[in-house]
Amino acid sequence: MIRAVVFDFNGLIVDDEHLHFLLFAEQLATQGIVLTEKLYADRYLGYDDRGCFSVAMSDHDKPCDESLLQTLIDRKAVRYLETARDSLKFFPGLVSCVDRLSAAGLALAVCSGALRAEVRLGLEISGIADKFLGIVAAEDTAACKPDPEGYLKALQLIRETIPDLGAEQVTAVEDSLAGIQAAKAAGFHVVGIPNSYPVEKLLEASPSAVVPDLEAFADWVIERSAASKA
C-alpha cells in the first residue's frame, strides 16, 4: 500500500536546472573554472551546492577550504533568490498532481539537495506549500544524493504523522540518476520522470517505473494506492 509520496524539487517540481547551471558556472568562473552545460549534466547534476562546488574544485585541482566553499555556496544562494523570485517556472501538471495525491489521503514531503529557502520559495510561489508535511533540504544532511540520508530523514519526518509507516509504503519521484539511487537505497519505490535525462538513462538506475510527466505519476500512484485498499 502506498501511503506517502516524497518529491524531489529541482528538475521535478521547479524547472530550474538551467538556472542552477548558470549560477554554478558564474561562481566557478571566479575560480578560473569553465563549466559547460554538457559537463554540468554529465558530472554534476544531482549534487547539492556543497557537493557540486567541492567536486568541481577537486576535478580542476583547485584548492578549496571550508571558508571558500561556504562563500561560493552563499553567493550562489543569494543570486538564486534574486533571480528565481521573478522567473521560476514549474513543470506542467504540478498543482493538479499534488492536489490529487493530497485528496487521495497520501502524505507528501519534499527531499531535495536545494537549500531550504529555495524550496520554500518554490512551494510558496506555486501555491502548494500547505500540501506538504515538511521539507528535507541540503542543510539537513551531511551527504547528498545518491546517499539515502535525505530520504531516510524524510521517512522520519512523515513518521511524526504516520508512526507505523514502512519505507516500502513510500514512493519517491525523481528526475536524476542520483535521486533514484538514493530513494532505492532508502527502501522506497521510486518513479522517474525524464525532465533532465532521457528515459533510457533513467532506466539504468532501475526505478519502479518511468512515466512522462507529473499527471502520469499521479495516475500511477493513485492506481496502486486504490488497488491496495480494495
PDB file of C-alpha atoms in Angstrom:
ATOM      1  CA  MET A   1       0.000   0.000   0.000  1.00  0.00           C
ATOM      2  CA  ILE A   2       1.383   3.405  -0.970  1.00  0.00           C
ATOM      3  CA  ARG A   3       0.752   5.794   1.909  1.00  0.00           C
ATOM      4  CA  ALA A   4       3.221   8.596   1.264  1.00  0.00           C
ATOM      5  CA  VAL A   5       4.966  10.353  -1.614  1.00  0.00           C
ATOM      6  CA  VAL A   6       8.260  12.222  -1.442  1.00  0.00           C
ATOM      7  CA  PHE A   7       9.044  14.718  -4.194  1.00  0.00           C
ATOM      8  CA  ASP A   8      12.426  15.832  -5.411  1.00  0.00           C
ATOM      9  CA  PHE A   9      12.475  19.570  -6.145  1.00  0.00           C
ATOM     10  CA  ASN A  10      14.890  20.856  -8.812  1.00  0.00           C
ATOM     11  CA  GLY A  11      14.065  19.438 -12.226  1.00  0.00           C
ATOM     12  CA  LEU A  12      10.925  17.820 -10.841  1.00  0.00           C
ATOM     13  CA  ILE A  13       8.742  20.477  -9.218  1.00  0.00           C
ATOM     14  CA  VAL A  14      10.545  23.548 -10.484  1.00  0.00           C
ATOM     15  CA  ASP A  15      12.094  23.801 -13.935  1.00  0.00           C
ATOM     16  CA  ASP A  16      15.308  25.481 -12.808  1.00  0.00           C
ATOM     17  CA  GLU A  17      18.170  23.147 -13.663  1.00  0.00           C
ATOM     18  CA  HIS A  18      19.355  25.572 -16.352  1.00  0.00           C
ATOM     19  CA  LEU A  19      19.316  28.398 -13.821  1.00  0.00           C
ATOM     20  CA  HIS A  20      21.409  26.305 -11.418  1.00  0.00           C
ATOM     21  CA  PHE A  21      23.871  25.584 -14.217  1.00  0.00           C
ATOM     22  CA  LEU A  22      24.217  29.298 -14.966  1.00  0.00           C
ATOM     23  CA  LEU A  23      24.753  30.169 -11.308  1.00  0.00           C
ATOM     24  CA  PHE A  24      27.258  27.360 -10.731  1.00  0.00           C
ATOM     25  CA  ALA A  25      29.103  28.475 -13.875  1.00  0.00           C
ATOM     26  CA  GLU A  26      29.063  32.080 -12.673  1.00  0.00           C
ATOM     27  CA  GLN A  27      30.646  31.241  -9.325  1.00  0.00           C
ATOM     28  CA  LEU A  28      33.124  28.684 -10.677  1.00  0.00           C
ATOM     29  CA  ALA A  29      34.297  31.250 -13.225  1.00  0.00           C
ATOM     30  CA  THR A  30      35.555  33.356 -10.306  1.00  0.00           C
ATOM     31  CA  GLN A  31      37.884  30.427  -9.567  1.00  0.00           C
ATOM     32  CA  GLY A  32      39.096  30.090 -13.146  1.00  0.00           C
ATOM     33  CA  ILE A  33      36.871  27.108 -13.976  1.00  0.00           C
ATOM     34  CA  VAL A  34      34.812  26.959 -17.163  1.00  0.00           C
ATOM     35  CA  LEU A  35      31.656  24.897 -16.666  1.00  0.00           C
ATOM     36  CA  THR A  36      29.799  23.822 -19.795  1.00  0.00           C
ATOM     37  CA  GLU A  37      26.186  22.719 -19.774  1.00  0.00           C
ATOM     38  CA  LYS A  38      27.186  19.251 -21.002  1.00  0.00           C
ATOM     39  CA  LEU A  39      29.749  18.848 -18.229  1.00  0.00           C
ATOM     40  CA  TYR A  40      27.187  20.009 -15.682  1.00  0.00           C
ATOM     41  CA  ALA A  41      24.622  17.465 -16.919  1.00  0.00           C
ATOM     42  CA  ASP A  42      27.116  14.613 -17.191  1.00  0.00           C
ATOM     43  CA  ARG A  43      29.088  15.194 -14.000  1.00  0.00           C
ATOM     44  CA  TYR A  44      27.394  17.485 -11.506  1.00  0.00           C
ATOM     45  CA  LEU A  45      23.619  17.270 -11.946  1.00  0.00           C
ATOM     46  CA  GLY A  46      22.185  15.686  -8.811  1.00  0.00           C
ATOM     47  CA  TYR A  47      24.760  17.125  -6.412  1.00  0.00           C
ATOM     48  CA  ASP A  48      23.708  19.695  -3.854  1.00  0.00           C
ATOM     49  CA  ASP A  49      25.533  23.039  -3.871  1.00  0.00           C
ATOM     50  CA  ARG A  50      28.230  21.874  -1.463  1.00  0.00           C
ATOM     51  CA  GLY A  51      28.819  18.689  -3.423  1.00  0.00           C
ATOM     52  CA  CYS A  52      28.921  20.408  -6.797  1.00  0.00           C
ATOM     53  CA  PHE A  53      31.375  23.103  -5.775  1.00  0.00           C
ATOM     54  CA  SER A  54      33.552  20.690  -3.816  1.00  0.00           C
ATOM     55  CA  VAL A  55      33.768  18.102  -6.595  1.00  0.00           C
ATOM     56  CA  ALA A  56      34.212  20.698  -9.339  1.00  0.00           C
ATOM     57  CA  MET A  57      37.081  22.354  -7.482  1.00  0.00           C
ATOM     58  CA  SER A  58      38.698  18.965  -6.875  1.00  0.00           C
ATOM     59  CA  ASP A  59      38.205  17.916 -10.505  1.00  0.00           C
ATOM     60  CA  HIS A  60      40.095  21.025 -11.615  1.00  0.00           C
ATOM     61  CA  ASP A  61      42.836  20.738  -8.954  1.00  0.00           C
ATOM     62  CA  LYS A  62      41.765  23.955  -7.270  1.00  0.00           C
ATOM     63  CA  PRO A  63      42.347  24.339  -3.518  1.00  0.00           C
ATOM     64  CA  CYS A  64      39.087  24.834  -1.644  1.00  0.00           C
ATOM     65  CA  ASP A  65      38.970  25.181   2.115  1.00  0.00           C
ATOM     66  CA  GLU A  66      35.736  25.383   4.095  1.00  0.00           C
ATOM     67  CA  SER A  67      35.728  29.183   4.060  1.00  0.00           C
ATOM     68  CA  LEU A  68      35.928  29.403   0.264  1.00  0.00           C
ATOM     69  CA  LEU A  69      33.407  26.604  -0.165  1.00  0.00           C
ATOM     70  CA  GLN A  70      30.887  28.355   2.079  1.00  0.00           C
ATOM     71  CA  THR A  71      31.483  31.647   0.260  1.00  0.00           C
ATOM     72  CA  LEU A  72      30.664  30.042  -3.096  1.00  0.00           C
ATOM     73  CA  ILE A  73      27.533  28.423  -1.649  1.00  0.00           C
ATOM     74  CA  ASP A  74      26.352  31.669  -0.043  1.00  0.00           C
ATOM     75  CA  ARG A  75      26.949  33.763  -3.160  1.00  0.00           C
ATOM     76  CA  LYS A  76      25.072  31.306  -5.345  1.00  0.00           C
ATOM     77  CA  ALA A  77      22.190  31.174  -2.844  1.00  0.00           C
ATOM     78  CA  VAL A  78      21.830  34.955  -2.897  1.00  0.00           C
ATOM     79  CA  ARG A  79      21.893  35.013  -6.697  1.00  0.00           C
ATOM     80  CA  TYR A  80      19.297  32.218  -6.876  1.00  0.00           C
ATOM     81  CA  LEU A  81      16.817  34.045  -4.669  1.00  0.00           C
ATOM     82  CA  GLU A  82      17.404  37.299  -6.567  1.00  0.00           C
ATOM     83  CA  THR A  83      16.871  35.637  -9.928  1.00  0.00           C
ATOM     84  CA  ALA A  84      14.265  32.985  -9.191  1.00  0.00           C
ATOM     85  CA  ARG A  85      11.728  35.135  -7.384  1.00  0.00           C
ATOM     86  CA  ASP A  86      10.532  36.662 -10.659  1.00  0.00           C
ATOM     87  CA  SER A  87      11.402  33.898 -13.104  1.00  0.00           C
ATOM     88  CA  LEU A  88      10.605  30.485 -11.618  1.00  0.00           C
ATOM     89  CA  LYS A  89       8.888  28.053 -13.957  1.00  0.00           C
ATOM     90  CA  PHE A  90       7.049  24.954 -12.813  1.00  0.00           C
ATOM     91  CA  PHE A  91       6.528  21.697 -14.627  1.00  0.00           C
ATOM     92  CA  PRO A  92       3.112  21.152 -16.239  1.00  0.00           C
ATOM     93  CA  GLY A  93       0.600  19.295 -14.103  1.00  0.00           C
ATOM     94  CA  LEU A  94       2.321  20.106 -10.797  1.00  0.00           C
ATOM     95  CA  VAL A  95      -0.630  21.627  -8.957  1.00  0.00           C
ATOM     96  CA  SER A  96      -3.077  19.017 -10.256  1.00  0.00           C
ATOM     97  CA  CYS A  97      -0.711  16.189  -9.299  1.00  0.00           C
ATOM     98  CA  VAL A  98      -0.209  17.471  -5.764  1.00  0.00           C
ATOM     99  CA  ASP A  99      -3.920  18.202  -5.295  1.00  0.00           C
ATOM    100  CA  ARG A 100      -4.906  14.713  -6.485  1.00  0.00           C
ATOM    101  CA  LEU A 101      -2.383  12.926  -4.269  1.00  0.00           C
ATOM    102  CA  SER A 102      -3.371  15.011  -1.254  1.00  0.00           C
ATOM    103  CA  ALA A 103      -7.080  14.394  -1.903  1.00  0.00           C
ATOM    104  CA  ALA A 104      -6.345  10.660  -2.069  1.00  0.00           C
ATOM    105  CA  GLY A 105      -5.098  10.828   1.515  1.00  0.00           C
ATOM    106  CA  LEU A 106      -1.396  10.433   0.788  1.00  0.00           C
ATOM    107  CA  ALA A 107       1.167  12.158   2.998  1.00  0.00           C
ATOM    108  CA  LEU A 108       3.502  14.405   0.990  1.00  0.00           C
ATOM    109  CA  ALA A 109       7.027  15.683   1.654  1.00  0.00           C
ATOM    110  CA  VAL A 110       9.981  17.103  -0.257  1.00  0.00           C
ATOM    111  CA  CYS A 111      13.529  15.726  -0.194  1.00  0.00           C
ATOM    112  CA  SER A 112      15.967  17.967  -2.028  1.00  0.00           C
ATOM    113  CA  GLY A 113      19.603  18.898  -2.259  1.00  0.00           C
ATOM    114  CA  ALA A 114      18.491  22.510  -2.626  1.00  0.00           C
ATOM    115  CA  LEU A 115      18.698  24.987   0.213  1.00  0.00           C
ATOM    116  CA  ARG A 116      15.586  25.258   2.375  1.00  0.00           C
ATOM    117  CA  ALA A 117      14.904  28.871   1.382  1.00  0.00           C
ATOM    118  CA  GLU A 118      14.942  27.884  -2.285  1.00  0.00           C
ATOM    119  CA  VAL A 119      12.486  25.026  -1.757  1.00  0.00           C
ATOM    120  CA  ARG A 120      10.166  27.164   0.357  1.00  0.00           C
ATOM    121  CA  LEU A 121      10.185  29.890  -2.273  1.00  0.00           C
ATOM    122  CA  GLY A 122       9.172  27.452  -4.998  1.00  0.00           C
ATOM    123  CA  LEU A 123       6.420  25.817  -2.958  1.00  0.00           C
ATOM    124  CA  GLU A 124       5.011  29.185  -1.925  1.00  0.00           C
ATOM    125  CA  ILE A 125       5.040  30.687  -5.426  1.00  0.00           C
ATOM    126  CA  SER A 126       3.385  27.579  -6.887  1.00  0.00           C
ATOM    127  CA  GLY A 127       0.704  27.664  -4.175  1.00  0.00           C
ATOM    128  CA  ILE A 128       1.235  24.108  -2.925  1.00  0.00           C
ATOM    129  CA  ALA A 129       3.219  24.692   0.282  1.00  0.00           C
ATOM    130  CA  ASP A 130       0.289  23.769   2.534  1.00  0.00           C
ATOM    131  CA  LYS A 131       0.021  20.305   0.960  1.00  0.00           C
ATOM    132  CA  PHE A 132       3.386  19.138   2.321  1.00  0.00           C
ATOM    133  CA  LEU A 133       4.171  17.855   5.807  1.00  0.00           C
ATOM    134  CA  GLY A 134       7.697  19.189   5.574  1.00  0.00           C
ATOM    135  CA  ILE A 135      10.967  19.569   3.727  1.00  0.00           C
ATOM    136  CA  VAL A 136      14.298  17.801   3.985  1.00  0.00           C
ATOM    137  CA  ALA A 137      16.818  20.200   2.446  1.00  0.00           C
ATOM    138  CA  ALA A 138      20.577  20.491   1.986  1.00  0.00           C
ATOM    139  CA  GLU A 139      21.042  21.900   5.487  1.00  0.00           C
ATOM    140  CA  ASP A 140      19.522  18.750   6.996  1.00  0.00           C
ATOM    141  CA  THR A 141      22.016  16.230   5.616  1.00  0.00           C
ATOM    142  CA  ALA A 142      25.745  15.579   5.705  1.00  0.00           C
ATOM    143  CA  ALA A 143      25.715  13.630   2.432  1.00  0.00           C
ATOM    144  CA  CYS A 144      23.945  14.412  -0.836  1.00  0.00           C
ATOM    145  CA  LYS A 145      22.187  12.019  -3.192  1.00  0.00           C
ATOM    146  CA  PRO A 146      22.879   9.202  -4.127  1.00  0.00           C
ATOM    147  CA  ASP A 147      23.394   8.753  -0.388  1.00  0.00           C
ATOM    148  CA  PRO A 148      19.993   7.825   1.127  1.00  0.00           C
ATOM    149  CA  GLU A 149      20.369  10.083   4.178  1.00  0.00           C
ATOM    150  CA  GLY A 150      17.901  12.679   2.920  1.00  0.00           C
ATOM    151  CA  TYR A 151      15.239  10.127   2.100  1.00  0.00           C
ATOM    152  CA  LEU A 152      15.705   8.366   5.432  1.00  0.00           C
ATOM    153  CA  LYS A 153      15.177  11.715   7.153  1.00  0.00           C
ATOM    154  CA  ALA A 154      12.064  12.273   5.026  1.00  0.00           C
ATOM    155  CA  LEU A 155      10.775   8.914   6.273  1.00  0.00           C
ATOM    156  CA  GLN A 156      11.381  10.019   9.869  1.00  0.00           C
ATOM    157  CA  LEU A 157       9.601  13.299   9.161  1.00  0.00           C
ATOM    158  CA  ILE A 158       6.499  11.570   7.782  1.00  0.00           C
ATOM    159  CA  ARG A 159       6.514   9.083  10.677  1.00  0.00           C
ATOM    160  CA  GLU A 160       5.822  12.007  13.001  1.00  0.00           C
ATOM    161  CA  THR A 161       2.341  11.933  11.414  1.00  0.00           C
ATOM    162  CA  ILE A 162       2.164   8.235  10.431  1.00  0.00           C
ATOM    163  CA  PRO A 163       4.192   6.380  13.102  1.00  0.00           C
ATOM    164  CA  ASP A 164       3.775   2.910  11.576  1.00  0.00           C
ATOM    165  CA  LEU A 165       4.821   3.940   8.059  1.00  0.00           C
ATOM    166  CA  GLY A 166       7.186   1.494   6.385  1.00  0.00           C
ATOM    167  CA  ALA A 167       9.785   2.507   3.810  1.00  0.00           C
ATOM    168  CA  GLU A 168       8.137   0.139   1.332  1.00  0.00           C
ATOM    169  CA  GLN A 169       4.934   2.210   1.650  1.00  0.00           C
ATOM    170  CA  VAL A 170       6.642   5.334   0.319  1.00  0.00           C
ATOM    171  CA  THR A 171       7.105   6.298  -3.332  1.00  0.00           C
ATOM    172  CA  ALA A 172       9.625   8.924  -4.383  1.00  0.00           C
ATOM    173  CA  VAL A 173       9.514  10.784  -7.681  1.00  0.00           C
ATOM    174  CA  GLU A 174      12.825  11.842  -9.217  1.00  0.00           C
ATOM    175  CA  ASP A 175      14.380  13.256 -12.370  1.00  0.00           C
ATOM    176  CA  SER A 176      18.003  12.206 -11.773  1.00  0.00           C
ATOM    177  CA  LEU A 177      20.022   9.010 -11.529  1.00  0.00           C
ATOM    178  CA  ALA A 178      21.463  10.025  -8.166  1.00  0.00           C
ATOM    179  CA  GLY A 179      17.971  10.689  -6.833  1.00  0.00           C
ATOM    180  CA  ILE A 180      16.646   7.334  -7.995  1.00  0.00           C
ATOM    181  CA  GLN A 181      19.611   5.569  -6.421  1.00  0.00           C
ATOM    182  CA  ALA A 182      19.123   7.432  -3.140  1.00  0.00           C
ATOM    183  CA  ALA A 183      15.416   6.621  -2.891  1.00  0.00           C
ATOM    184  CA  LYS A 184      16.011   2.953  -3.693  1.00  0.00           C
ATOM    185  CA  ALA A 185      18.759   2.761  -1.061  1.00  0.00           C
ATOM    186  CA  ALA A 186      16.264   4.108   1.490  1.00  0.00           C
ATOM    187  CA  GLY A 187      13.895   1.252   0.652  1.00  0.00           C
ATOM    188  CA  PHE A 188      11.359   3.373  -1.248  1.00  0.00           C
ATOM    189  CA  HIS A 189       9.644   2.698  -4.524  1.00  0.00           C
ATOM    190  CA  VAL A 190      10.779   5.369  -6.977  1.00  0.00           C
ATOM    191  CA  VAL A 191       9.356   6.637 -10.243  1.00  0.00           C
ATOM    192  CA  GLY A 192      11.460   8.577 -12.727  1.00  0.00           C
ATOM    193  CA  ILE A 193      10.302  11.456 -14.912  1.00  0.00           C
ATOM    194  CA  PRO A 194      12.545  12.280 -17.911  1.00  0.00           C
ATOM    195  CA  ASN A 195      12.834  16.029 -17.358  1.00  0.00           C
ATOM    196  CA  SER A 196      16.630  16.055 -17.053  1.00  0.00           C
ATOM    197  CA  TYR A 197      17.681  12.707 -18.520  1.00  0.00           C
ATOM    198  CA  PRO A 198      16.227  10.606 -21.342  1.00  0.00           C
ATOM    199  CA  VAL A 199      14.105   7.581 -20.446  1.00  0.00           C
ATOM    200  CA  GLU A 200      16.826   5.086 -21.341  1.00  0.00           C
ATOM    201  CA  LYS A 201      19.277   6.824 -18.997  1.00  0.00           C
ATOM    202  CA  LEU A 202      16.830   6.791 -16.083  1.00  0.00           C
ATOM    203  CA  LEU A 203      16.181   3.097 -16.671  1.00  0.00           C
ATOM    204  CA  GLU A 204      19.857   2.405 -15.979  1.00  0.00           C
ATOM    205  CA  ALA A 205      19.100   3.142 -12.316  1.00  0.00           C
ATOM    206  CA  SER A 206      16.254   0.558 -12.304  1.00  0.00           C
ATOM    207  CA  PRO A 207      13.375   2.660 -10.952  1.00  0.00           C
ATOM    208  CA  SER A 208       9.987   1.090 -10.275  1.00  0.00           C
ATOM    209  CA  ALA A 209       8.719   2.907 -13.373  1.00  0.00           C
ATOM    210  CA  VAL A 210       9.399   5.834 -15.672  1.00  0.00           C
ATOM    211  CA  VAL A 211       6.407   7.997 -16.601  1.00  0.00           C
ATOM    212  CA  PRO A 212       6.249  11.007 -18.933  1.00  0.00           C
ATOM    213  CA  ASP A 213       5.063  13.706 -16.535  1.00  0.00           C
ATOM    214  CA  LEU A 214       3.556  14.575 -13.164  1.00  0.00           C
ATOM    215  CA  GLU A 215      -0.030  13.861 -14.221  1.00  0.00           C
ATOM    216  CA  ALA A 216       1.015  10.353 -15.266  1.00  0.00           C
ATOM    217  CA  PHE A 217       2.846   9.984 -11.960  1.00  0.00           C
ATOM    218  CA  ALA A 218      -0.330  10.863 -10.048  1.00  0.00           C
ATOM    219  CA  ASP A 219      -2.193   8.246 -12.103  1.00  0.00           C
ATOM    220  CA  TRP A 220       0.494   5.643 -11.312  1.00  0.00           C
ATOM    221  CA  VAL A 221       0.389   6.275  -7.566  1.00  0.00           C
ATOM    222  CA  ILE A 222      -3.384   6.547  -7.213  1.00  0.00           C
ATOM    223  CA  GLU A 223      -3.987   3.362  -9.202  1.00  0.00           C
ATOM    224  CA  ARG A 224      -1.675   1.432  -6.891  1.00  0.00           C
ATOM    225  CA  SER A 225      -2.927   3.100  -3.750  1.00  0.00           C
ATOM    226  CA  ALA A 226      -6.542   2.353  -4.683  1.00  0.00           C
ATOM    227  CA  ALA A 227      -5.722  -1.233  -5.665  1.00  0.00           C
ATOM    228  CA  SER A 228      -4.026  -1.877  -2.340  1.00  0.00           C
ATOM    229  CA  LYS A 229      -7.094  -0.606  -0.467  1.00  0.00           C
ATOM    230  CA  ALA A 230      -9.552  -2.666  -2.489  1.00  0.00           C
TER     231      ALA A 230
END
